[in-house]
PDB file of C-alpha atoms in Angstrom:
ATOM      1  CA  GLU A 600     121.938 140.492 144.889  1.00 95.00           C
ATOM      2  CA  VAL A 601     120.395 137.292 146.795  1.00 97.00           C
ATOM      3  CA  GLY A 602     122.155 136.821 150.345  1.00 97.00           C
ATOM      4  CA  MET A 603     123.187 133.552 151.351  1.00 98.00           C
ATOM      5  CA  THR A 604     123.691 132.621 155.010  1.00 98.00           C
ATOM      6  CA  GLN A 605     125.150 129.249 156.466  1.00 98.00           C
ATOM      7  CA  SER A 606     125.018 127.640 159.860  1.00 96.00           C
ATOM      8  CA  PRO A 607     127.029 126.856 161.899  1.00 96.00           C
ATOM      9  CA  ALA A 608     130.094 128.646 161.385  1.00 97.00           C
ATOM     10  CA  THR A 609     131.904 126.028 162.969  1.00 97.00           C
ATOM     11  CA  LEU A 610     131.012 122.472 163.995  1.00 96.00           C
ATOM     12  CA  SER A 611     133.042 120.073 165.842  1.00 95.00           C
ATOM     13  CA  VAL A 612     132.442 116.560 165.058  1.00 94.00           C
ATOM     14  CA  SER A 613     133.820 113.132 165.687  1.00 94.00           C
ATOM     15  CA  PRO A 614     134.648 110.675 162.813  1.00 94.00           C
ATOM     16  CA  GLY A 615     131.918 108.482 161.974  1.00 95.00           C
ATOM     17  CA  GLU A 616     129.505 111.107 163.525  1.00 96.00           C
ATOM     18  CA  ARG A 617     126.677 112.314 161.414  1.00 96.00           C
ATOM     19  CA  VAL A 618     126.809 115.939 159.911  1.00 96.00           C
ATOM     20  CA  THR A 619     124.138 118.315 158.785  1.00 97.00           C
ATOM     21  CA  LEU A 620     125.036 121.997 157.573  1.00 98.00           C
ATOM     22  CA  SER A 621     122.521 124.446 156.746  1.00 98.00           C
ATOM     23  CA  CYS A 622     122.284 127.263 154.057  1.00 98.00           C
ATOM     24  CA  ARG A 623     119.665 129.884 153.565  1.00 98.00           C
ATOM     25  CA  ALA A 624     119.013 132.216 150.566  1.00 98.00           C
ATOM     26  CA  SER A 625     117.492 135.695 151.114  1.00 98.00           C
ATOM     27  CA  GLN A 626     114.739 134.948 148.353  1.00 97.00           C
ATOM     28  CA  SER A 627     114.139 131.887 146.292  1.00 97.00           C
ATOM     29  CA  ILE A 628     116.535 130.433 144.112  1.00 96.00           C
ATOM     30  CA  SER A 629     114.739 127.229 142.923  1.00 93.00           C
ATOM     31  CA  ASN A 630     117.123 124.371 142.901  1.00 94.00           C
ATOM     32  CA  ASN A 631     120.255 126.422 141.815  1.00 96.00           C
ATOM     33  CA  LEU A 632     122.299 125.519 144.606  1.00 97.00           C
ATOM     34  CA  ALA A 633     125.681 123.895 144.711  1.00 98.00           C
ATOM     35  CA  TRP A 634     128.117 123.137 147.681  1.00 98.00           C
ATOM     36  CA  TYR A 635     131.843 123.073 147.678  1.00 98.00           C
ATOM     37  CA  GLN A 636     134.401 121.567 149.995  1.00 98.00           C
ATOM     38  CA  GLN A 637     137.623 123.510 150.562  1.00 98.00           C
ATOM     39  CA  LYS A 638     140.664 121.870 152.132  1.00 97.00           C
ATOM     40  CA  THR A 639     143.194 124.222 153.355  1.00 95.00           C
ATOM     41  CA  GLY A 640     145.682 125.153 150.628  1.00 95.00           C
ATOM     42  CA  GLN A 641     143.244 123.893 148.073  1.00 97.00           C
ATOM     43  CA  ALA A 642     140.852 124.802 145.436  1.00 98.00           C
ATOM     44  CA  PRO A 643     137.271 124.404 146.039  1.00 98.00           C
ATOM     45  CA  ARG A 644     135.835 121.307 144.870  1.00 98.00           C
ATOM     46  CA  LEU A 645     132.072 120.597 143.608  1.00 98.00           C
ATOM     47  CA  LEU A 646     130.229 118.179 145.606  1.00 98.00           C
ATOM     48  CA  ILE A 647     126.923 118.942 145.217  1.00 98.00           C
ATOM     49  CA  TYR A 648     125.124 120.686 142.240  1.00 97.00           C
ATOM     50  CA  ASP A 649     121.311 121.622 141.498  1.00 96.00           C
ATOM     51  CA  GLU A 650     120.665 121.061 145.409  1.00 97.00           C
ATOM     52  CA  SER A 651     120.760 117.252 145.336  1.00 97.00           C
ATOM     53  CA  SER A 652     122.966 115.883 142.542  1.00 97.00           C
ATOM     54  CA  ARG A 653     126.383 114.498 143.651  1.00 98.00           C
ATOM     55  CA  ALA A 654     129.134 115.806 141.353  1.00 97.00           C
ATOM     56  CA  THR A 655     131.152 112.969 139.720  1.00 96.00           C
ATOM     57  CA  GLY A 656     133.441 111.222 141.972  1.00 96.00           C
ATOM     58  CA  VAL A 657     131.818 112.389 144.833  1.00 98.00           C
ATOM     59  CA  PRO A 658     131.117 109.872 148.045  1.00 97.00           C
ATOM     60  CA  ASP A 659     127.464 109.082 148.376  1.00 97.00           C
ATOM     61  CA  ARG A 660     127.902 109.673 152.223  1.00 98.00           C
ATOM     62  CA  PHE A 661     127.569 113.174 150.876  1.00 98.00           C
ATOM     63  CA  SER A 662     123.814 114.442 150.222  1.00 98.00           C
ATOM     64  CA  GLY A 663     122.086 117.420 149.347  1.00 98.00           C
ATOM     65  CA  THR A 664     118.302 118.522 149.761  1.00 97.00           C
ATOM     66  CA  GLY A 665     116.136 121.782 150.074  1.00 95.00           C
ATOM     67  CA  SER A 666     114.352 124.252 147.729  1.00 86.00           C
ATOM     68  CA  GLY A 667     113.076 127.325 147.335  1.00 90.00           C
ATOM     69  CA  THR A 668     115.247 129.243 150.384  1.00 97.00           C
ATOM     70  CA  GLU A 669     116.495 126.698 152.794  1.00 97.00           C
ATOM     71  CA  PHE A 670     118.850 123.777 151.894  1.00 98.00           C
ATOM     72  CA  THR A 671     120.782 121.165 153.838  1.00 98.00           C
ATOM     73  CA  LEU A 672     124.155 119.277 153.029  1.00 98.00           C
ATOM     74  CA  THR A 673     124.397 115.979 154.890  1.00 98.00           C
ATOM     75  CA  ILE A 674     127.606 113.934 155.556  1.00 97.00           C
ATOM     76  CA  SER A 675     126.307 110.414 156.786  1.00 97.00           C
ATOM     77  CA  SER A 676     129.271 109.264 158.762  1.00 96.00           C
ATOM     78  CA  LEU A 677     132.391 111.697 158.615  1.00 95.00           C
ATOM     79  CA  GLN A 678     135.568 110.469 157.458  1.00 95.00           C
ATOM     80  CA  PRO A 679     138.683 112.177 158.405  1.00 93.00           C
ATOM     81  CA  GLU A 680     139.434 113.339 154.872  1.00 95.00           C
ATOM     82  CA  ASP A 681     135.993 115.349 155.531  1.00 96.00           C
ATOM     83  CA  PHE A 682     137.200 117.900 157.712  1.00 94.00           C
ATOM     84  CA  ALA A 683     137.100 120.973 155.694  1.00 97.00           C
ATOM     85  CA  VAL A 684     135.043 124.202 154.956  1.00 98.00           C
ATOM     86  CA  TYR A 685     131.870 123.985 153.056  1.00 98.00           C
ATOM     87  CA  PHE A 686     130.553 126.608 151.021  1.00 98.00           C
ATOM     88  CA  CYS A 687     126.962 126.879 149.467  1.00 98.00           C
ATOM     89  CA  GLN A 688     126.499 128.761 146.139  1.00 98.00           C
ATOM     90  CA  GLN A 689     123.551 130.172 144.540  1.00 97.00           C
ATOM     91  CA  TYR A 690     123.176 130.261 140.769  1.00 96.00           C
ATOM     92  CA  ASN A 691     119.895 131.359 140.100  1.00 95.00           C
ATOM     93  CA  ASN A 692     120.678 135.461 139.729  1.00 93.00           C
ATOM     94  CA  TRP A 693     123.564 137.336 138.991  1.00 91.00           C
ATOM     95  CA  PRO A 694     125.886 138.281 140.586  1.00 93.00           C
ATOM     96  CA  VAL A 695     126.429 134.681 141.901  1.00 95.00           C
ATOM     97  CA  THR A 696     126.797 134.655 145.664  1.00 97.00           C
ATOM     98  CA  PHE A 697     128.076 132.216 148.252  1.00 98.00           C
ATOM     99  CA  GLY A 698     127.736 131.681 151.804  1.00 98.00           C
ATOM    100  CA  PRO A 699     130.229 132.517 154.249  1.00 97.00           C
ATOM    101  CA  GLY A 700     131.215 128.776 154.932  1.00 98.00           C
ATOM    102  CA  THR A 701     130.817 126.114 157.579  1.00 98.00           C
ATOM    103  CA  LYS A 702     134.168 124.838 158.910  1.00 97.00           C
ATOM    104  CA  VAL A 703     133.985 121.411 159.988  1.00 97.00           C
ATOM    105  CA  ASP A 704     136.508 120.423 162.537  1.00 93.00           C
ATOM    106  CA  ILE A 705     137.850 117.825 164.737  1.00 87.00           C
ATOM    107  CA  LYS A 706     136.136 117.295 168.065  1.00 86.00           C
TER     108      LYS A 706
ATOM    109  CA  GLU B1006     141.541 114.918 131.737  1.00 95.00           C
ATOM    110  CA  VAL B1007     139.858 118.481 131.973  1.00 97.00           C
ATOM    111  CA  GLN B1008     142.202 120.610 133.652  1.00 97.00           C
ATOM    112  CA  LEU B1009     142.774 124.587 134.207  1.00 98.00           C
ATOM    113  CA  VAL B1010     146.315 125.389 135.073  1.00 98.00           C
ATOM    114  CA  GLN B1011     147.048 128.987 136.370  1.00 98.00           C
ATOM    115  CA  SER B1012     150.151 131.058 136.422  1.00 98.00           C
ATOM    116  CA  GLY B1013     152.447 131.618 139.386  1.00 98.00           C
ATOM    117  CA  ALA B1014     152.161 133.578 142.383  1.00 98.00           C
ATOM    118  CA  GLU B1015     152.472 137.300 141.963  1.00 98.00           C
ATOM    119  CA  VAL B1016     154.240 140.150 144.197  1.00 98.00           C
ATOM    120  CA  LYS B1017     153.435 143.841 142.637  1.00 98.00           C
ATOM    121  CA  LYS B1018     153.834 147.172 144.440  1.00 98.00           C
ATOM    122  CA  PRO B1019     150.544 149.552 144.429  1.00 98.00           C
ATOM    123  CA  GLY B1020     150.061 151.003 140.952  1.00 98.00           C
ATOM    124  CA  GLU B1021     151.486 148.277 138.825  1.00 98.00           C
ATOM    125  CA  SER B1022     149.431 146.413 136.558  1.00 98.00           C
ATOM    126  CA  LEU B1023     149.287 142.477 136.285  1.00 98.00           C
ATOM    127  CA  LYS B1024     147.698 139.801 134.168  1.00 98.00           C
ATOM    128  CA  ILE B1025     147.076 136.483 135.284  1.00 98.00           C
ATOM    129  CA  SER B1026     146.442 133.600 133.362  1.00 98.00           C
ATOM    130  CA  CYS B1027     144.391 130.089 133.225  1.00 98.00           C
ATOM    131  CA  LYS B1028     145.323 127.665 130.595  1.00 98.00           C
ATOM    132  CA  ALA B1029     142.563 125.178 130.101  1.00 98.00           C
ATOM    133  CA  SER B1030     142.768 121.651 128.337  1.00 98.00           C
ATOM    134  CA  GLY B1031     140.987 118.284 128.082  1.00 97.00           C
ATOM    135  CA  TYR B1032     137.613 119.805 126.708  1.00 97.00           C
ATOM    136  CA  SER B1033     136.323 122.205 123.988  1.00 97.00           C
ATOM    137  CA  PHE B1034     137.315 125.396 125.295  1.00 97.00           C
ATOM    138  CA  THR B1035     134.824 127.915 123.357  1.00 96.00           C
ATOM    139  CA  ASN B1036     131.742 125.859 124.649  1.00 95.00           C
ATOM    140  CA  PHE B1037     131.825 126.599 128.489  1.00 96.00           C
ATOM    141  CA  TRP B1038     131.928 129.753 130.423  1.00 96.00           C
ATOM    142  CA  ILE B1039     134.967 130.400 132.794  1.00 97.00           C
ATOM    143  CA  ALA B1040     134.477 132.121 135.877  1.00 97.00           C
ATOM    144  CA  TRP B1041     136.938 134.155 138.268  1.00 98.00           C
ATOM    145  CA  VAL B1042     136.426 133.996 141.938  1.00 98.00           C
ATOM    146  CA  ARG B1043     138.382 135.902 144.369  1.00 98.00           C
ATOM    147  CA  GLN B1044     139.175 134.857 147.842  1.00 98.00           C
ATOM    148  CA  MET B1045     140.826 137.097 150.723  1.00 97.00           C
ATOM    149  CA  PRO B1046     143.034 135.414 153.159  1.00 93.00           C
ATOM    150  CA  GLY B1047     140.917 133.719 155.779  1.00 91.00           C
ATOM    151  CA  GLU B1048     137.396 134.880 154.023  1.00 94.00           C
ATOM    152  CA  GLY B1049     134.946 133.445 151.857  1.00 95.00           C
ATOM    153  CA  LEU B1050     134.619 133.109 147.967  1.00 97.00           C
ATOM    154  CA  GLU B1051     133.538 136.244 145.646  1.00 97.00           C
ATOM    155  CA  TRP B1052     132.260 135.842 142.306  1.00 96.00           C
ATOM    156  CA  MET B1053     133.614 138.440 139.874  1.00 97.00           C
ATOM    157  CA  GLY B1054     132.341 137.251 136.633  1.00 96.00           C
ATOM    158  CA  ILE B1055     132.139 135.116 133.591  1.00 96.00           C
ATOM    159  CA  ILE B1056     133.281 135.102 130.252  1.00 96.00           C
ATOM    160  CA  TRP B1057     132.336 132.960 127.213  1.00 96.00           C
ATOM    161  CA  PRO B1058     135.567 131.946 125.349  1.00 96.00           C
ATOM    162  CA  GLY B1059     133.604 131.532 122.260  1.00 94.00           C
ATOM    163  CA  ASP B1060     132.479 135.266 121.784  1.00 94.00           C
ATOM    164  CA  SER B1061     134.357 137.009 124.870  1.00 93.00           C
ATOM    165  CA  ASN B1062     131.152 137.983 126.024  1.00 95.00           C
ATOM    166  CA  ILE B1063     131.754 139.241 129.807  1.00 96.00           C
ATOM    167  CA  ARG B1064     129.328 139.620 132.770  1.00 95.00           C
ATOM    168  CA  TYR B1065     131.142 141.164 135.804  1.00 96.00           C
ATOM    169  CA  SER B1066     129.727 141.366 138.999  1.00 95.00           C
ATOM    170  CA  PRO B1067     128.859 144.770 139.820  1.00 95.00           C
ATOM    171  CA  TYR B1068     131.627 144.978 142.781  1.00 95.00           C
ATOM    172  CA  PHE B1069     134.342 144.168 140.028  1.00 97.00           C
ATOM    173  CA  GLN B1070     133.117 146.096 137.248  1.00 96.00           C
ATOM    174  CA  GLY B1071     135.897 148.591 136.303  1.00 96.00           C
ATOM    175  CA  GLN B1072     138.379 147.440 138.591  1.00 97.00           C
ATOM    176  CA  VAL B1073     139.639 144.127 136.546  1.00 98.00           C
ATOM    177  CA  THR B1074     139.231 143.054 132.796  1.00 98.00           C
ATOM    178  CA  MET B1075     138.769 139.435 131.971  1.00 98.00           C
ATOM    179  CA  SER B1076     139.766 138.301 128.303  1.00 98.00           C
ATOM    180  CA  VAL B1077     140.616 134.902 126.558  1.00 98.00           C
ATOM    181  CA  ASP B1078     143.100 133.924 123.801  1.00 97.00           C
ATOM    182  CA  LYS B1079     140.906 130.961 122.183  1.00 96.00           C
ATOM    183  CA  SER B1080     143.577 130.213 119.998  1.00 97.00           C
ATOM    184  CA  ILE B1081     145.941 128.860 122.794  1.00 97.00           C
ATOM    185  CA  ASN B1082     142.822 128.126 125.323  1.00 98.00           C
ATOM    186  CA  VAL B1083     143.902 130.809 128.127  1.00 98.00           C
ATOM    187  CA  ALA B1084     141.785 133.140 129.966  1.00 98.00           C
ATOM    188  CA  TYR B1085     143.193 136.299 131.416  1.00 98.00           C
ATOM    189  CA  LEU B1086     142.403 138.630 134.343  1.00 98.00           C
ATOM    190  CA  HIS B1087     143.873 141.846 134.222  1.00 98.00           C
ATOM    191  CA  TRP B1088     144.506 145.014 136.481  1.00 98.00           C
ATOM    192  CA  ASN B1089     145.640 148.467 135.515  1.00 97.00           C
ATOM    193  CA  SER B1090     146.696 149.611 138.569  1.00 97.00           C
ATOM    194  CA  LEU B1091     146.720 147.171 141.686  1.00 98.00           C
ATOM    195  CA  GLU B1092     146.007 148.283 145.141  1.00 97.00           C
ATOM    196  CA  ALA B1093     146.874 146.424 148.584  1.00 97.00           C
ATOM    197  CA  SER B1094     143.170 145.481 149.025  1.00 96.00           C
ATOM    198  CA  ASP B1095     143.730 143.319 145.871  1.00 98.00           C
ATOM    199  CA  SER B1096     145.882 141.233 147.525  1.00 98.00           C
ATOM    200  CA  ALA B1097     144.156 137.558 147.401  1.00 98.00           C
ATOM    201  CA  MET B1098     144.105 134.166 145.993  1.00 98.00           C
ATOM    202  CA  TYR B1099     142.383 134.433 142.266  1.00 98.00           C
ATOM    203  CA  TYR B1100     140.682 131.290 141.300  1.00 98.00           C
ATOM    204  CA  CYS B1101     139.393 130.509 137.508  1.00 98.00           C
ATOM    205  CA  ALA B1102     136.611 127.965 137.496  1.00 98.00           C
ATOM    206  CA  ARG B1103     134.571 126.170 134.328  1.00 97.00           C
ATOM    207  CA  TYR B1104     131.103 125.962 134.343  1.00 95.00           C
ATOM    208  CA  LEU B1105     129.780 122.201 135.106  1.00 93.00           C
ATOM    209  CA  ARG B1106     127.763 122.060 131.630  1.00 92.00           C
ATOM    210  CA  THR B1107     127.921 123.795 128.059  1.00 88.00           C
ATOM    211  CA  SER B1108     124.644 125.210 128.416  1.00 78.00           C
ATOM    212  CA  GLY B1109     122.824 127.960 130.097  1.00 80.00           C
ATOM    213  CA  ASN B1110     123.817 131.304 131.432  1.00 81.00           C
ATOM    214  CA  SER B1111     124.199 130.316 135.068  1.00 88.00           C
ATOM    215  CA  ASP B1112     125.848 126.998 136.473  1.00 93.00           C
ATOM    216  CA  ALA B1113     127.686 125.549 139.362  1.00 96.00           C
ATOM    217  CA  PHE B1114     131.513 125.482 138.729  1.00 97.00           C
ATOM    218  CA  GLY B1115     132.719 121.790 137.989  1.00 96.00           C
ATOM    219  CA  VAL B1116     136.365 122.373 137.720  1.00 97.00           C
ATOM    220  CA  TRP B1117     138.617 124.753 139.293  1.00 98.00           C
ATOM    221  CA  GLY B1118     142.251 125.866 139.003  1.00 98.00           C
ATOM    222  CA  GLN B1119     144.595 125.739 141.562  1.00 98.00           C
ATOM    223  CA  GLY B1120     144.623 129.610 142.070  1.00 98.00           C
ATOM    224  CA  THR B1121     146.884 132.288 141.777  1.00 98.00           C
ATOM    225  CA  MET B1122     148.387 134.448 144.958  1.00 98.00           C
ATOM    226  CA  VAL B1123     148.490 138.064 144.449  1.00 98.00           C
ATOM    227  CA  THR B1124     150.384 139.928 147.013  1.00 98.00           C
ATOM    228  CA  VAL B1125     150.142 143.917 146.543  1.00 98.00           C
ATOM    229  CA  SER B1126     152.675 145.620 148.615  1.00 97.00           C
ATOM    230  CA  SER B1127     154.955 148.546 148.681  1.00 95.00           C
TER     231      SER B1127
END
């Protein structure tokens, strides 16, 4: 099983700031990495797939980079609606695994 | 519009059986894998397995193999998740999700249902 870790666990940020979230896989997963946003009481929403492709309707302030085992989600200028939990997911190997999440809250 | 609409919240007793549903619309149901994902209260996301509605080919996570059963009724575009005997530890939110793309065995989850909350308590 591919283990996924995320850092930091929590990030306190002011609106307008640049945010960088990290995700690490225990072994190489090529570029088979997705990022999801989950707001309280809602289902997760796909933001990024194949490490760097934005899903339909996702604002271009969200970007993904990385490969192999190290990945990053960047929000260029945090908007009020971006406060949420962010999960990474690898789908290179079964079972599919998720990271524990990074909570982005208001500073 | 592509949508997955799940059945409503359930409150059950330990030992009872349960089947929850996920109704698909707006796309060709038999051409995309459907996944089930568990989220325990305050916790992260766990992949339970996937089912191909075209032929009911199923891949279970080893953590959920034998604990749940996935099925579909492709005549009505519905996927199901079934428990024979619930335990308190099954209390969680359960999501169905559709693969982003129609090809390949692995993919990101492009469409999610709204979730079904299952509470198991005596």
